[in-house]
Amino acid sequence: MAEGAAVAPKGGCGSARGVCKGGLQAALDEARAEHSDKRLTLWFVDEARFGQKGRVCHRWFTRGERPPGLCDQRYSWTHLFAAVRPATGEAFALVLPEVSVKAMNEFLTRFAATLAEDEHAVMVLDRAGWHTAKKLVIPSNVALVWLPPYSPEINPVERIWLYLREKHWSHRLLDTGDAIVDALCRAWNALTPERLRSLTSYPYLKQVKI
């Protein structure tokens, strides 16, 4: 569990809307109309599981020699919740022990507490059960926009998971839960805004007016 406490933003509940028919631009226009006194920012959200069960990848090695290929088969894990703003490379992440409505509420509360007073964040995410549950508490300075079903390829955060697993999670052994959390935090904190912009600036986002 991430350390520290965040203060929930003042005000009522935020809002949630779909994005299938009107598209992302329509959702942004609606959010702008509802919060005309705020500065809109566009974020993408996702979660991923990281644990002991490892992976192998291509690697450079001495010609004629076979490189070692460590791959753990144990099953301890944790989860990384992340929000990324492709336009700037800004990001916010929490390591949490589970994916659940409780975990998502904590993530949203802590994320919302980092926003400027004049900012309203539009957060695009998939339709996982903990994203759409009735018990989900949406902060007043956040609006959730759900992606069309079964479309992970249009969520830019997915590329960050691929990068982290290839760059930081291949050919390694992690013996304890603390080691998993430490390795995950180090991997995430090594990401620069430039790298995040490179990974998440999908071409279709250039057509979106914020």
mmCIF file of C-alpha atoms in Angstrom:
data_model
loop_
_atom_site.group_PDB
_atom_site.id
_atom_site.type_symbol
_atom_site.label_atom_id
_atom_site.label_comp_id
_atom_site.label_asym_id
_atom_site.label_seq_id
_atom_site.Cartn_x
_atom_site.Cartn_y
_atom_site.Cartn_z
ATOM 1 C CA MET A 1 0.000 0.000 0.000
ATOM 2 C CA ALA A 2 1.350 3.405 -0.857
ATOM 3 C CA GLU A 3 2.373 5.513 2.113
ATOM 4 C CA GLY A 4 0.976 8.907 3.031
ATOM 5 C CA ALA A 5 -2.521 10.306 3.178
ATOM 6 C CA ALA A 6 -4.370 12.454 0.678
ATOM 7 C CA VAL A 7 -7.163 14.885 1.428
ATOM 8 C CA ALA A 8 -10.354 14.326 -0.528
ATOM 9 C CA PRO A 9 -11.354 17.356 -2.618
ATOM 10 C CA LYS A 10 -14.217 19.481 -1.418
ATOM 11 C CA GLY A 11 -17.515 19.428 -3.254
ATOM 12 C CA GLY A 12 -19.945 16.835 -4.490
ATOM 13 C CA CYS A 13 -19.477 13.852 -6.722
ATOM 14 C CA GLY A 14 -17.865 14.009 -10.114
ATOM 15 C CA SER A 15 -19.343 12.518 -13.238
ATOM 16 C CA ALA A 16 -19.024 9.496 -15.496
ATOM 17 C CA ARG A 17 -20.004 9.130 -19.121
ATOM 18 C CA GLY A 18 -19.546 6.698 -21.964
ATOM 19 C CA VAL A 19 -17.522 7.372 -25.074
ATOM 20 C CA CYS A 20 -18.927 4.867 -27.590
ATOM 21 C CA LYS A 21 -21.352 6.973 -29.628
ATOM 22 C CA GLY A 22 -20.245 10.568 -29.255
ATOM 23 C CA GLY A 23 -16.551 9.851 -29.139
ATOM 24 C CA LEU A 24 -13.875 11.315 -26.918
ATOM 25 C CA GLN A 25 -14.246 14.805 -28.354
ATOM 26 C CA ALA A 26 -17.946 14.870 -27.473
ATOM 27 C CA ALA A 27 -17.168 13.775 -23.912
ATOM 28 C CA LEU A 28 -14.562 16.526 -23.585
ATOM 29 C CA ASP A 29 -16.948 19.136 -24.980
ATOM 30 C CA GLU A 30 -19.593 18.066 -22.476
ATOM 31 C CA ALA A 31 -17.111 18.253 -19.602
ATOM 32 C CA ARG A 32 -16.010 21.710 -20.766
ATOM 33 C CA ALA A 33 -19.605 22.930 -20.827
ATOM 34 C CA GLU A 34 -20.220 21.601 -17.315
ATOM 35 C CA HIS A 35 -16.991 23.067 -15.920
ATOM 36 C CA SER A 36 -16.451 26.214 -17.963
ATOM 37 C CA ASP A 37 -14.564 27.860 -15.106
ATOM 38 C CA LYS A 38 -11.975 25.066 -14.995
ATOM 39 C CA ARG A 39 -8.952 24.105 -17.067
ATOM 40 C CA LEU A 40 -9.526 20.676 -18.627
ATOM 41 C CA THR A 41 -6.739 18.097 -18.675
ATOM 42 C CA LEU A 42 -6.929 14.725 -20.415
ATOM 43 C CA TRP A 43 -5.610 11.625 -18.650
ATOM 44 C CA PHE A 44 -5.642 7.907 -19.405
ATOM 45 C CA VAL A 45 -5.920 5.320 -16.637
ATOM 46 C CA ASP A 46 -5.158 1.630 -16.348
ATOM 47 C CA GLU A 47 -3.942 -1.015 -13.919
ATOM 48 C CA ALA A 48 -1.527 -3.887 -14.358
ATOM 49 C CA ARG A 49 -0.365 -6.829 -12.288
ATOM 50 C CA PHE A 50 3.345 -7.244 -11.616
ATOM 51 C CA GLY A 51 4.787 -10.135 -9.667
ATOM 52 C CA GLN A 52 7.237 -12.973 -9.414
ATOM 53 C CA LYS A 53 6.129 -14.768 -12.550
ATOM 54 C CA GLY A 54 8.666 -13.429 -14.958
ATOM 55 C CA ARG A 55 9.331 -13.318 -18.666
ATOM 56 C CA VAL A 56 12.219 -13.624 -21.064
ATOM 57 C CA CYS A 57 13.183 -11.298 -23.895
ATOM 58 C CA HIS A 58 15.810 -10.784 -26.568
ATOM 59 C CA ARG A 59 19.139 -9.552 -25.229
ATOM 60 C CA TRP A 60 22.640 -8.747 -26.417
ATOM 61 C CA PHE A 61 25.313 -11.294 -25.511
ATOM 62 C CA THR A 62 28.704 -12.580 -26.616
ATOM 63 C CA ARG A 63 28.570 -14.232 -30.026
ATOM 64 C CA GLY A 64 28.622 -18.016 -29.740
ATOM 65 C CA GLU A 65 27.540 -18.044 -26.089
ATOM 66 C CA ARG A 66 24.053 -18.680 -24.787
ATOM 67 C CA PRO A 67 22.830 -16.006 -22.332
ATOM 68 C CA PRO A 68 21.191 -17.054 -19.062
ATOM 69 C CA GLY A 69 17.412 -16.888 -19.215
ATOM 70 C CA LEU A 70 16.030 -16.458 -15.721
ATOM 71 C CA CYS A 71 12.257 -16.785 -15.505
ATOM 72 C CA ASP A 72 10.519 -17.079 -12.141
ATOM 73 C CA GLN A 73 7.415 -19.287 -11.988
ATOM 74 C CA ARG A 74 6.157 -18.245 -8.539
ATOM 75 C CA TYR A 75 2.891 -16.363 -8.157
ATOM 76 C CA SER A 76 3.146 -13.530 -5.610
ATOM 77 C CA TRP A 77 2.148 -10.197 -7.122
ATOM 78 C CA THR A 78 0.896 -6.667 -6.610
ATOM 79 C CA HIS A 79 -0.851 -4.090 -8.816
ATOM 80 C CA LEU A 80 0.117 -0.737 -10.243
ATOM 81 C CA PHE A 81 -2.619 1.853 -10.813
ATOM 82 C CA ALA A 82 -1.508 4.656 -13.119
ATOM 83 C CA ALA A 83 -2.841 7.828 -14.719
ATOM 84 C CA VAL A 84 -0.853 9.483 -17.512
ATOM 85 C CA ARG A 85 -1.342 12.775 -19.323
ATOM 86 C CA PRO A 86 0.031 12.168 -22.840
ATOM 87 C CA ALA A 87 0.244 15.863 -23.722
ATOM 88 C CA THR A 88 2.859 16.579 -21.059
ATOM 89 C CA GLY A 89 4.140 13.242 -19.787
ATOM 90 C CA GLU A 90 2.779 13.959 -16.314
ATOM 91 C CA ALA A 91 1.850 10.838 -14.389
ATOM 92 C CA PHE A 92 0.472 9.611 -11.092
ATOM 93 C CA ALA A 93 0.698 6.040 -9.825
ATOM 94 C CA LEU A 94 -0.017 3.947 -6.753
ATOM 95 C CA VAL A 95 1.059 0.426 -5.903
ATOM 96 C CA LEU A 96 -1.944 -1.327 -4.357
ATOM 97 C CA PRO A 97 -2.405 -4.946 -3.260
ATOM 98 C CA GLU A 98 -5.577 -5.613 -5.253
ATOM 99 C CA VAL A 99 -7.875 -4.380 -7.979
ATOM 100 C CA SER A 100 -11.213 -3.547 -6.381
ATOM 101 C CA VAL A 101 -13.665 -0.705 -5.895
ATOM 102 C CA LYS A 102 -11.940 0.106 -2.598
ATOM 103 C CA ALA A 103 -8.556 0.336 -4.305
ATOM 104 C CA MET A 104 -9.972 2.421 -7.155
ATOM 105 C CA ASN A 105 -11.609 4.827 -4.710
ATOM 106 C CA GLU A 106 -8.285 5.305 -2.954
ATOM 107 C CA PHE A 107 -6.532 5.887 -6.257
ATOM 108 C CA LEU A 108 -9.088 8.471 -7.416
ATOM 109 C CA THR A 109 -9.047 10.296 -4.079
ATOM 110 C CA ARG A 110 -5.281 10.560 -3.997
ATOM 111 C CA PHE A 111 -5.072 11.535 -7.654
ATOM 112 C CA ALA A 112 -7.735 14.231 -7.258
ATOM 113 C CA ALA A 113 -5.844 15.721 -4.313
ATOM 114 C CA THR A 114 -2.848 16.390 -6.588
ATOM 115 C CA LEU A 115 -4.804 18.530 -9.060
ATOM 116 C CA ALA A 116 -4.621 22.305 -9.100
ATOM 117 C CA GLU A 117 -7.655 24.221 -7.844
ATOM 118 C CA ASP A 118 -8.526 25.416 -11.341
ATOM 119 C CA GLU A 119 -8.115 21.975 -12.954
ATOM 120 C CA HIS A 120 -10.759 19.440 -13.937
ATOM 121 C CA ALA A 121 -9.359 16.074 -15.051
ATOM 122 C CA VAL A 122 -11.074 13.985 -17.704
ATOM 123 C CA MET A 123 -9.888 10.422 -17.129
ATOM 124 C CA VAL A 124 -10.324 7.826 -19.891
ATOM 125 C CA LEU A 125 -10.396 4.196 -18.779
ATOM 126 C CA ASP A 126 -11.788 0.794 -19.665
ATOM 127 C CA ARG A 127 -14.971 -0.810 -18.358
ATOM 128 C CA ALA A 128 -13.486 -3.027 -15.661
ATOM 129 C CA GLY A 129 -15.964 -3.793 -12.894
ATOM 130 C CA TRP A 130 -14.192 -1.583 -10.349
ATOM 131 C CA HIS A 131 -14.374 1.349 -12.815
ATOM 132 C CA THR A 132 -18.140 1.169 -13.245
ATOM 133 C CA ALA A 133 -19.364 -0.015 -9.827
ATOM 134 C CA LYS A 134 -22.155 1.877 -8.083
ATOM 135 C CA LYS A 135 -19.964 2.197 -4.980
ATOM 136 C CA LEU A 136 -17.278 4.049 -6.904
ATOM 137 C CA VAL A 137 -16.834 7.563 -5.490
ATOM 138 C CA ILE A 138 -15.839 10.032 -8.202
ATOM 139 C CA PRO A 139 -14.202 13.214 -6.854
ATOM 140 C CA SER A 140 -15.773 16.532 -7.828
ATOM 141 C CA ASN A 141 -12.758 17.591 -9.890
ATOM 142 C CA VAL A 142 -12.699 14.399 -11.964
ATOM 143 C CA ALA A 143 -14.842 13.051 -14.819
ATOM 144 C CA LEU A 144 -14.561 9.442 -15.971
ATOM 145 C CA VAL A 145 -14.941 8.552 -19.649
ATOM 146 C CA TRP A 146 -15.247 4.858 -20.483
ATOM 147 C CA LEU A 147 -13.658 3.397 -23.575
ATOM 148 C CA PRO A 148 -15.643 1.177 -25.947
ATOM 149 C CA PRO A 149 -15.712 -2.466 -24.796
ATOM 150 C CA TYR A 150 -12.747 -4.701 -25.634
ATOM 151 C CA SER A 151 -10.502 -1.944 -26.969
ATOM 152 C CA PRO A 152 -7.259 -1.945 -24.950
ATOM 153 C CA GLU A 153 -5.341 -0.993 -28.088
ATOM 154 C CA ILE A 154 -6.622 2.595 -27.863
ATOM 155 C CA ASN A 155 -5.545 3.096 -24.246
ATOM 156 C CA PRO A 156 -1.998 4.539 -24.358
ATOM 157 C CA VAL A 157 -1.174 3.289 -20.857
ATOM 158 C CA GLU A 158 -1.046 -0.250 -22.234
ATOM 159 C CA ARG A 159 2.226 0.628 -23.976
ATOM 160 C CA ILE A 160 3.753 1.640 -20.658
ATOM 161 C CA TRP A 161 3.069 -1.831 -19.266
ATOM 162 C CA LEU A 162 4.769 -3.387 -22.290
ATOM 163 C CA TYR A 163 7.773 -1.116 -21.846
ATOM 164 C CA LEU A 164 8.107 -1.797 -18.110
ATOM 165 C CA ARG A 165 7.869 -5.556 -18.555
ATOM 166 C CA GLU A 166 10.405 -5.583 -21.363
ATOM 167 C CA LYS A 167 12.834 -3.123 -19.794
ATOM 168 C CA HIS A 168 12.570 -3.870 -16.078
ATOM 169 C CA TRP A 169 10.737 -7.169 -15.566
ATOM 170 C CA SER A 170 12.591 -9.618 -17.786
ATOM 171 C CA HIS A 171 15.206 -12.133 -16.600
ATOM 172 C CA ARG A 172 14.934 -11.358 -12.894
ATOM 173 C CA LEU A 173 13.983 -13.090 -9.652
ATOM 174 C CA LEU A 174 12.099 -11.379 -6.826
ATOM 175 C CA ASP A 175 11.940 -13.351 -3.606
ATOM 176 C CA THR A 176 9.475 -11.364 -1.477
ATOM 177 C CA GLY A 177 6.477 -9.093 -1.725
ATOM 178 C CA ASP A 178 8.583 -6.164 -0.551
ATOM 179 C CA ALA A 179 11.081 -6.887 -3.313
ATOM 180 C CA ILE A 180 8.275 -6.804 -5.887
ATOM 181 C CA VAL A 181 6.990 -3.446 -4.624
ATOM 182 C CA ASP A 182 10.495 -1.980 -4.470
ATOM 183 C CA ALA A 183 11.332 -3.140 -8.003
ATOM 184 C CA LEU A 184 8.033 -1.797 -9.328
ATOM 185 C CA CYS A 185 8.497 1.611 -7.704
ATOM 186 C CA ARG A 186 12.044 1.860 -9.043
ATOM 187 C CA ALA A 187 10.897 0.929 -12.539
ATOM 188 C CA TRP A 188 8.052 3.451 -12.525
ATOM 189 C CA ASN A 189 10.142 6.253 -11.032
ATOM 190 C CA ALA A 190 12.758 5.731 -13.744
ATOM 191 C CA LEU A 191 10.222 6.831 -16.368
ATOM 192 C CA THR A 192 10.793 10.392 -17.551
ATOM 193 C CA PRO A 193 8.121 12.747 -18.922
ATOM 194 C CA GLU A 194 9.832 12.508 -22.306
ATOM 195 C CA ARG A 195 9.603 8.715 -22.264
ATOM 196 C CA LEU A 196 5.955 8.817 -21.184
ATOM 197 C CA ARG A 197 5.075 11.269 -23.952
ATOM 198 C CA SER A 198 6.839 9.057 -26.471
ATOM 199 C CA LEU A 199 4.957 5.967 -25.322
ATOM 200 C CA THR A 200 1.494 7.510 -24.988
ATOM 201 C CA SER A 201 1.187 10.164 -27.717
ATOM 202 C CA TYR A 202 -1.069 8.102 -29.956
ATOM 203 C CA PRO A 203 -1.774 9.665 -33.382
ATOM 204 C CA TYR A 204 -5.541 9.850 -32.820
ATOM 205 C CA LEU A 205 -5.002 12.159 -29.838
ATOM 206 C CA LYS A 206 -3.707 14.869 -32.187
ATOM 207 C CA GLN A 207 -7.259 15.205 -33.488
ATOM 208 C CA VAL A 208 -8.701 15.813 -30.022
ATOM 209 C CA LYS A 209 -9.212 19.431 -28.928
ATOM 210 C CA ILE A 210 -8.929 19.911 -25.189
#
